CSV table of C-alpha atoms in Angstrom, one decimal:
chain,number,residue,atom,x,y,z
A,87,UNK,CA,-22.7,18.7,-37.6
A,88,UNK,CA,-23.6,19.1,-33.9
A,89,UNK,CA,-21.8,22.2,-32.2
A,90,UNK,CA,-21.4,19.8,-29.2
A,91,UNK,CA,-20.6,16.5,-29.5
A,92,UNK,CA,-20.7,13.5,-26.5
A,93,UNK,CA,-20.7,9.6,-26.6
A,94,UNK,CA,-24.2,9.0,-25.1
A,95,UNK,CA,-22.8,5.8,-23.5
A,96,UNK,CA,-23.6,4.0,-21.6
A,97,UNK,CA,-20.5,3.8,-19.3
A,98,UNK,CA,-19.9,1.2,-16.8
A,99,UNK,CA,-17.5,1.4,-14.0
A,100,UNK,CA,-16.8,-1.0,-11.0
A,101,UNK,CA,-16.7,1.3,-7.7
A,102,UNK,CA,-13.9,2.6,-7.3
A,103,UNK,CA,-12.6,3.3,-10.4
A,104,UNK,CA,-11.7,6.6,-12.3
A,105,UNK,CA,-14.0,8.1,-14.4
A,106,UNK,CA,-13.5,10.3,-17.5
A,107,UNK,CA,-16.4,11.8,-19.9
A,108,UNK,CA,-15.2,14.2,-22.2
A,109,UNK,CA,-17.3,16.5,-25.1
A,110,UNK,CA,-15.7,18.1,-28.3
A,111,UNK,CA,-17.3,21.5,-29.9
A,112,UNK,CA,-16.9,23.3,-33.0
A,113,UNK,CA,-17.5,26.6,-31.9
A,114,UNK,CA,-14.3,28.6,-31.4
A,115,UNK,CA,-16.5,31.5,-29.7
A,116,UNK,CA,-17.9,28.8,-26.4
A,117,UNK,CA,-16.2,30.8,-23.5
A,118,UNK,CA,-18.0,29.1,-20.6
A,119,UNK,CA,-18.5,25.3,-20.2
A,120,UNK,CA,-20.6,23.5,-17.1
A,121,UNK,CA,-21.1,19.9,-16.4
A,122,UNK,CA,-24.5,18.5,-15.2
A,123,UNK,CA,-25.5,15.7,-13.5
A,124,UNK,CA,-29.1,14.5,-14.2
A,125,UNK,CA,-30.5,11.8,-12.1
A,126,UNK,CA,-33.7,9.7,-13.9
A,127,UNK,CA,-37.1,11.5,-13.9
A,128,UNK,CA,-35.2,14.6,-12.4
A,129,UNK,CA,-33.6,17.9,-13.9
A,130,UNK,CA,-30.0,19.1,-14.8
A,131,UNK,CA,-27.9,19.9,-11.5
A,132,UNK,CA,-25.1,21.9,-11.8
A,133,UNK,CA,-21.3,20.2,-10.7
A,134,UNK,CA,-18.9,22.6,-12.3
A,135,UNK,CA,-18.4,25.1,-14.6
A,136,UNK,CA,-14.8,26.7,-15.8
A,137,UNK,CA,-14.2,29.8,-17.8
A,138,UNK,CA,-10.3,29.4,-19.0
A,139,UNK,CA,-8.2,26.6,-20.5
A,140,UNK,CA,-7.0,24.0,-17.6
A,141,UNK,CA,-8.0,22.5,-14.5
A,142,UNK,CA,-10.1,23.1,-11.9
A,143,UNK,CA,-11.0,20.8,-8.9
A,144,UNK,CA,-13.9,20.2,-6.4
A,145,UNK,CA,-13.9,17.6,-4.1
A,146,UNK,CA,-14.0,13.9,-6.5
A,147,UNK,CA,-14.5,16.2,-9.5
A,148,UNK,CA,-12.0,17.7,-11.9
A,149,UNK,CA,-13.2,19.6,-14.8
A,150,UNK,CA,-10.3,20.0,-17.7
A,151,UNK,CA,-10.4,22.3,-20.5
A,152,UNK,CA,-8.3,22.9,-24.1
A,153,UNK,CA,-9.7,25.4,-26.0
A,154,UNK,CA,-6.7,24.9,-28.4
A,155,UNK,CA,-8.5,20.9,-28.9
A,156,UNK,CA,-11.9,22.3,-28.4
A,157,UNK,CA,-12.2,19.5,-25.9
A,158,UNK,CA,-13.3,19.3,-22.3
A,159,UNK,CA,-13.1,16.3,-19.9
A,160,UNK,CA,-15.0,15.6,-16.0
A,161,UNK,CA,-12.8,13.5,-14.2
A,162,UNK,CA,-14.6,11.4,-11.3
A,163,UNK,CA,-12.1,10.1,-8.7
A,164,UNK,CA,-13.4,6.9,-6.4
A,165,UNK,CA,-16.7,6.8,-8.2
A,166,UNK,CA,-19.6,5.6,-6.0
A,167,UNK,CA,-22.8,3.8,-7.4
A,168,UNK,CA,-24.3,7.1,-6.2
A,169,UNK,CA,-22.5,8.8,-9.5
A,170,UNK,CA,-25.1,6.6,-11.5
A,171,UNK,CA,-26.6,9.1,-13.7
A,172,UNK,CA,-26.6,11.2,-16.9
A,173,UNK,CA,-23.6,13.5,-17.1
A,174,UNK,CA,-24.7,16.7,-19.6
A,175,UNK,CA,-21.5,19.1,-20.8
A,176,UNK,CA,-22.9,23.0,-22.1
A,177,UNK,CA,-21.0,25.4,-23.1
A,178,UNK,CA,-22.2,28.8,-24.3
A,179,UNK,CA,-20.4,31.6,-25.9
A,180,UNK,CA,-19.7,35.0,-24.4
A,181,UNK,CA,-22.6,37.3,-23.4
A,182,UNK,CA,-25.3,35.0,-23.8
A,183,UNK,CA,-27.2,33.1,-21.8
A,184,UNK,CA,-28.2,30.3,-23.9
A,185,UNK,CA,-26.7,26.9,-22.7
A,186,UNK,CA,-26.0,24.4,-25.8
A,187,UNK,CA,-25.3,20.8,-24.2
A,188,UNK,CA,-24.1,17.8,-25.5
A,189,UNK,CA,-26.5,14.2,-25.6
A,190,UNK,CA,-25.1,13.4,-22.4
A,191,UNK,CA,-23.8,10.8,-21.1
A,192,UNK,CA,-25.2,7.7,-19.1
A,193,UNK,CA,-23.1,6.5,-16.3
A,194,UNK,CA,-23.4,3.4,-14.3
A,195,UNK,CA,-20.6,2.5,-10.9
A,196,UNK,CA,-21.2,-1.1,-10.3
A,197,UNK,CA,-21.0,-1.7,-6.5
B,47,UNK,CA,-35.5,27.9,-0.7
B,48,UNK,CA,-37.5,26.0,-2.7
B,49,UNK,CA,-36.4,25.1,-6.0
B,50,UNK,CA,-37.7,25.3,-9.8
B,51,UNK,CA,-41.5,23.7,-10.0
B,52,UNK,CA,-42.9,23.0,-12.9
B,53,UNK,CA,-46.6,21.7,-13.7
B,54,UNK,CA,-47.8,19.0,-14.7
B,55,UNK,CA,-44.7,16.4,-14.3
B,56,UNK,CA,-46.3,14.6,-16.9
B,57,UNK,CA,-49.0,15.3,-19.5
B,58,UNK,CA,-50.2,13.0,-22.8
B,59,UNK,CA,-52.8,14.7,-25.2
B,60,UNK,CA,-54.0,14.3,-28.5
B,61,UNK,CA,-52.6,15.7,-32.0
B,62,UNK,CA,-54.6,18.6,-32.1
B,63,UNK,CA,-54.8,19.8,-28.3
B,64,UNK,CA,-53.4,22.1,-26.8
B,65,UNK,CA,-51.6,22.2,-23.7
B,66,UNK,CA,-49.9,24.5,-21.2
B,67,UNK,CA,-47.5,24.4,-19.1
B,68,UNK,CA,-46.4,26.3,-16.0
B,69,UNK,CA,-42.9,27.0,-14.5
B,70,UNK,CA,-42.7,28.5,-11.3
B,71,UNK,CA,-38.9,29.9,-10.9
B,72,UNK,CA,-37.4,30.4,-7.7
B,73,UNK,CA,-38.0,33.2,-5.6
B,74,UNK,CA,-36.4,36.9,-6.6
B,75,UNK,CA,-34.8,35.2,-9.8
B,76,UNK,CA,-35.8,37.5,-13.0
B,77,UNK,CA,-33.7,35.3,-15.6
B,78,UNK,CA,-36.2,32.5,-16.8
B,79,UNK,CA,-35.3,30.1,-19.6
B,80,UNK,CA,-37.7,26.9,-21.6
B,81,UNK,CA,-35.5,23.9,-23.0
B,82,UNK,CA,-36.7,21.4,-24.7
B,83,UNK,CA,-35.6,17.7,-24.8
B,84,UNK,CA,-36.8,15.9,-27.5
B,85,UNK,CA,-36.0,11.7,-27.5
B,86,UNK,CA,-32.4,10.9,-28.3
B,87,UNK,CA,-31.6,14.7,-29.0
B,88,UNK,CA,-29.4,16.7,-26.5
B,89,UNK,CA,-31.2,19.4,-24.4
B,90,UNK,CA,-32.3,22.6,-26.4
B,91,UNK,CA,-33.1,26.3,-25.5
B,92,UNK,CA,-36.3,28.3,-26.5
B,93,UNK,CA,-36.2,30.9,-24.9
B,94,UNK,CA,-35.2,33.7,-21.7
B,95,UNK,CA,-37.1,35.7,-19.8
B,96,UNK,CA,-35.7,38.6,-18.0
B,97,UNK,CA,-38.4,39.8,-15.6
B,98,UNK,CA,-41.6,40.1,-18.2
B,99,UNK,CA,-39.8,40.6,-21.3
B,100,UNK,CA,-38.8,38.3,-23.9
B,101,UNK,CA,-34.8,38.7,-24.4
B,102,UNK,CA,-34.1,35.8,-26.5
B,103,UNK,CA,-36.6,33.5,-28.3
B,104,UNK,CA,-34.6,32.7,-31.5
B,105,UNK,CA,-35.4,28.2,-30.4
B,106,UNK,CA,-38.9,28.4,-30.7
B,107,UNK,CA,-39.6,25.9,-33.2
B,108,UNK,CA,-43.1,27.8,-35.0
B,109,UNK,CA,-45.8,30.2,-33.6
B,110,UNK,CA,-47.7,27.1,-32.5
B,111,UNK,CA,-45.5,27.5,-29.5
B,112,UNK,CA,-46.3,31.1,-26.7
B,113,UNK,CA,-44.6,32.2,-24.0
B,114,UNK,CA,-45.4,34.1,-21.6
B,115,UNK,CA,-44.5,35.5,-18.3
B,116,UNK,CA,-47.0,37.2,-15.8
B,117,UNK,CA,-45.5,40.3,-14.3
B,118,UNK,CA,-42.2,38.9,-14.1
B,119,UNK,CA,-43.2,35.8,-11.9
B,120,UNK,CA,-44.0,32.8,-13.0
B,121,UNK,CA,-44.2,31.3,-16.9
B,122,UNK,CA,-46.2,29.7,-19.5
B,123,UNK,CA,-45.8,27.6,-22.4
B,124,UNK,CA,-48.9,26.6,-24.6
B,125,UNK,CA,-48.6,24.5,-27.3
B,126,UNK,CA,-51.3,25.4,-29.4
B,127,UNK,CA,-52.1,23.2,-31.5
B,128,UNK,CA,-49.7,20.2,-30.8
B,129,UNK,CA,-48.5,18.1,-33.3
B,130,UNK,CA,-46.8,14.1,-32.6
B,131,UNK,CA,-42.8,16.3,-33.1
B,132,UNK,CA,-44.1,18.4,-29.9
B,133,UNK,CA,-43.0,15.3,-27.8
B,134,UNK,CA,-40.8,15.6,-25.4
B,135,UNK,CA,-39.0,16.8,-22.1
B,136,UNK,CA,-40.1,20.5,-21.6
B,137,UNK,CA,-37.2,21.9,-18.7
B,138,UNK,CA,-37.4,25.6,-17.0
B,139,UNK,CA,-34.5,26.9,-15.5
B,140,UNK,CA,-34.0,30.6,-13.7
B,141,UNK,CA,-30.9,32.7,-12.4
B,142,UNK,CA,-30.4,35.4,-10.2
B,143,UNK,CA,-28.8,37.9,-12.2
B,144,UNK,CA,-27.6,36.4,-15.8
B,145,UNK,CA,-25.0,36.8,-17.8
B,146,UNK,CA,-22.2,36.2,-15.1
B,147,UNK,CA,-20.3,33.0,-15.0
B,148,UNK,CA,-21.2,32.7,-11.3
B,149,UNK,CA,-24.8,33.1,-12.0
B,150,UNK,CA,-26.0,29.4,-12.6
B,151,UNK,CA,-29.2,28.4,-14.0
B,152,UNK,CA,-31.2,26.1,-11.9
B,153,UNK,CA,-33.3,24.0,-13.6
B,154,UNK,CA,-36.8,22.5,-12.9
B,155,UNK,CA,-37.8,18.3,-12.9
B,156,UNK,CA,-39.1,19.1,-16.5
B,157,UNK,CA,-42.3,18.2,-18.1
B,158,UNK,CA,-42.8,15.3,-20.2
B,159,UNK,CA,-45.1,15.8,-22.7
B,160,UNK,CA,-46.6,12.6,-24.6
B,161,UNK,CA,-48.7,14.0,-28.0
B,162,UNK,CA,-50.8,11.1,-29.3
């Protein structure tokens, strides 16, 4: 079994709409947890990253936490065809520094 | 600033080669990490850097695969000899100070990696 899991997609949105990608992990000991956004033929570029249970908000993006599910979500408000991409969650425990990400997941907003 | 480099973007070889490939992190960052992206796998680490020293190489698949980083600057990965499982997306990434939920690793456009 995967220690991260994520539907790889694909995801299709009309513009607009609300957007919600969401990983599960098995690892009780994952303390930090980031999102990515990975256009084609490009590398991983950090959105968010949370430390505790809950919300936290930046601009379109809110990232959601429940350790008690073991489940995280990225919420994307008015999605713009621009948002086309993958979308990578990693999480890593507590004093280390090596990222463990999910499949990812392809996005596509539909002008 | 510029960002993560890494050369070549793309490189295809034959069973048997061997290839290296270079990661250039950005400036005054002495945390340097590999990933690997194999097809239809999720993104997976090697290894970390901090300055010279190896802290962490517990993904390197086999001793076919080296490391190294020259005085603390930039990196190398040879695939010595390469075998058709050696395919794949090759990232770098680098942080500032590691370790702190602030510090973010920044990761390069990746090499792809094509073994005949």
């Amino acid at each position: 079994q995967k220690e991260v899991e994520q539907d790889p997609g694909p995801l299709s949105v009309p513009e607009g709409a609300i957007v919600s990608l969401n990983c599960t992990y098995s690892n009780s000991a994952f303390q930090y947890f980031m999102w990515y956004r990975q256009y084609s033929r490009k590398g991983p570029e950090l959105l968010m990253y949370t430390y505790s249970s809950g919300n936290k908000e930046d601009g379109r993006f809110t990232a959601q936490v429940d350790k008690s599910s073991k489940y995280i979500s990225l919420f994307i408000r008015d999605s713009q065809p621009s948002d086309s991409a993958t979308y990578l969650c990693a999480m890593t425990p507590s004093g280390t520094y090596k990222y463990i990400f999910g499949t990812g997941t392809r996005l596509k907003v539909l002008a | 600033e510029a960002g993560v480099t890494q050369f070549p973007s793309h490189s295809v070889i034959e069973k048997g080669q061997t290839v290296t490939l270079r990661c250039d992190p950005i400036s005054g960052h002495d945390n340097l990490y590999w990933y690997r992206r194999v097809m239809g796998k999720e993104i997976k680490f090697l290894l970390h850097f901090v300055k010279e020293s190896k802290q962490d190489e517990s993904g390197m698949p086999n001793n076919r695969f080296l490391a190294e980083r020259t005085g603390g600057t930039y990196s190398t990965l040879k695939v010595q000899p390469a075998e058709l499982e050696d395919s794949g997306v090759y990232f770098c990434a680098s942080s500032q100070v590691g370790g702190a939920i602030t510090d973010t690793q920044y990761f390069g456009p990746g090499t792809r990696l094509t073994v005949l």
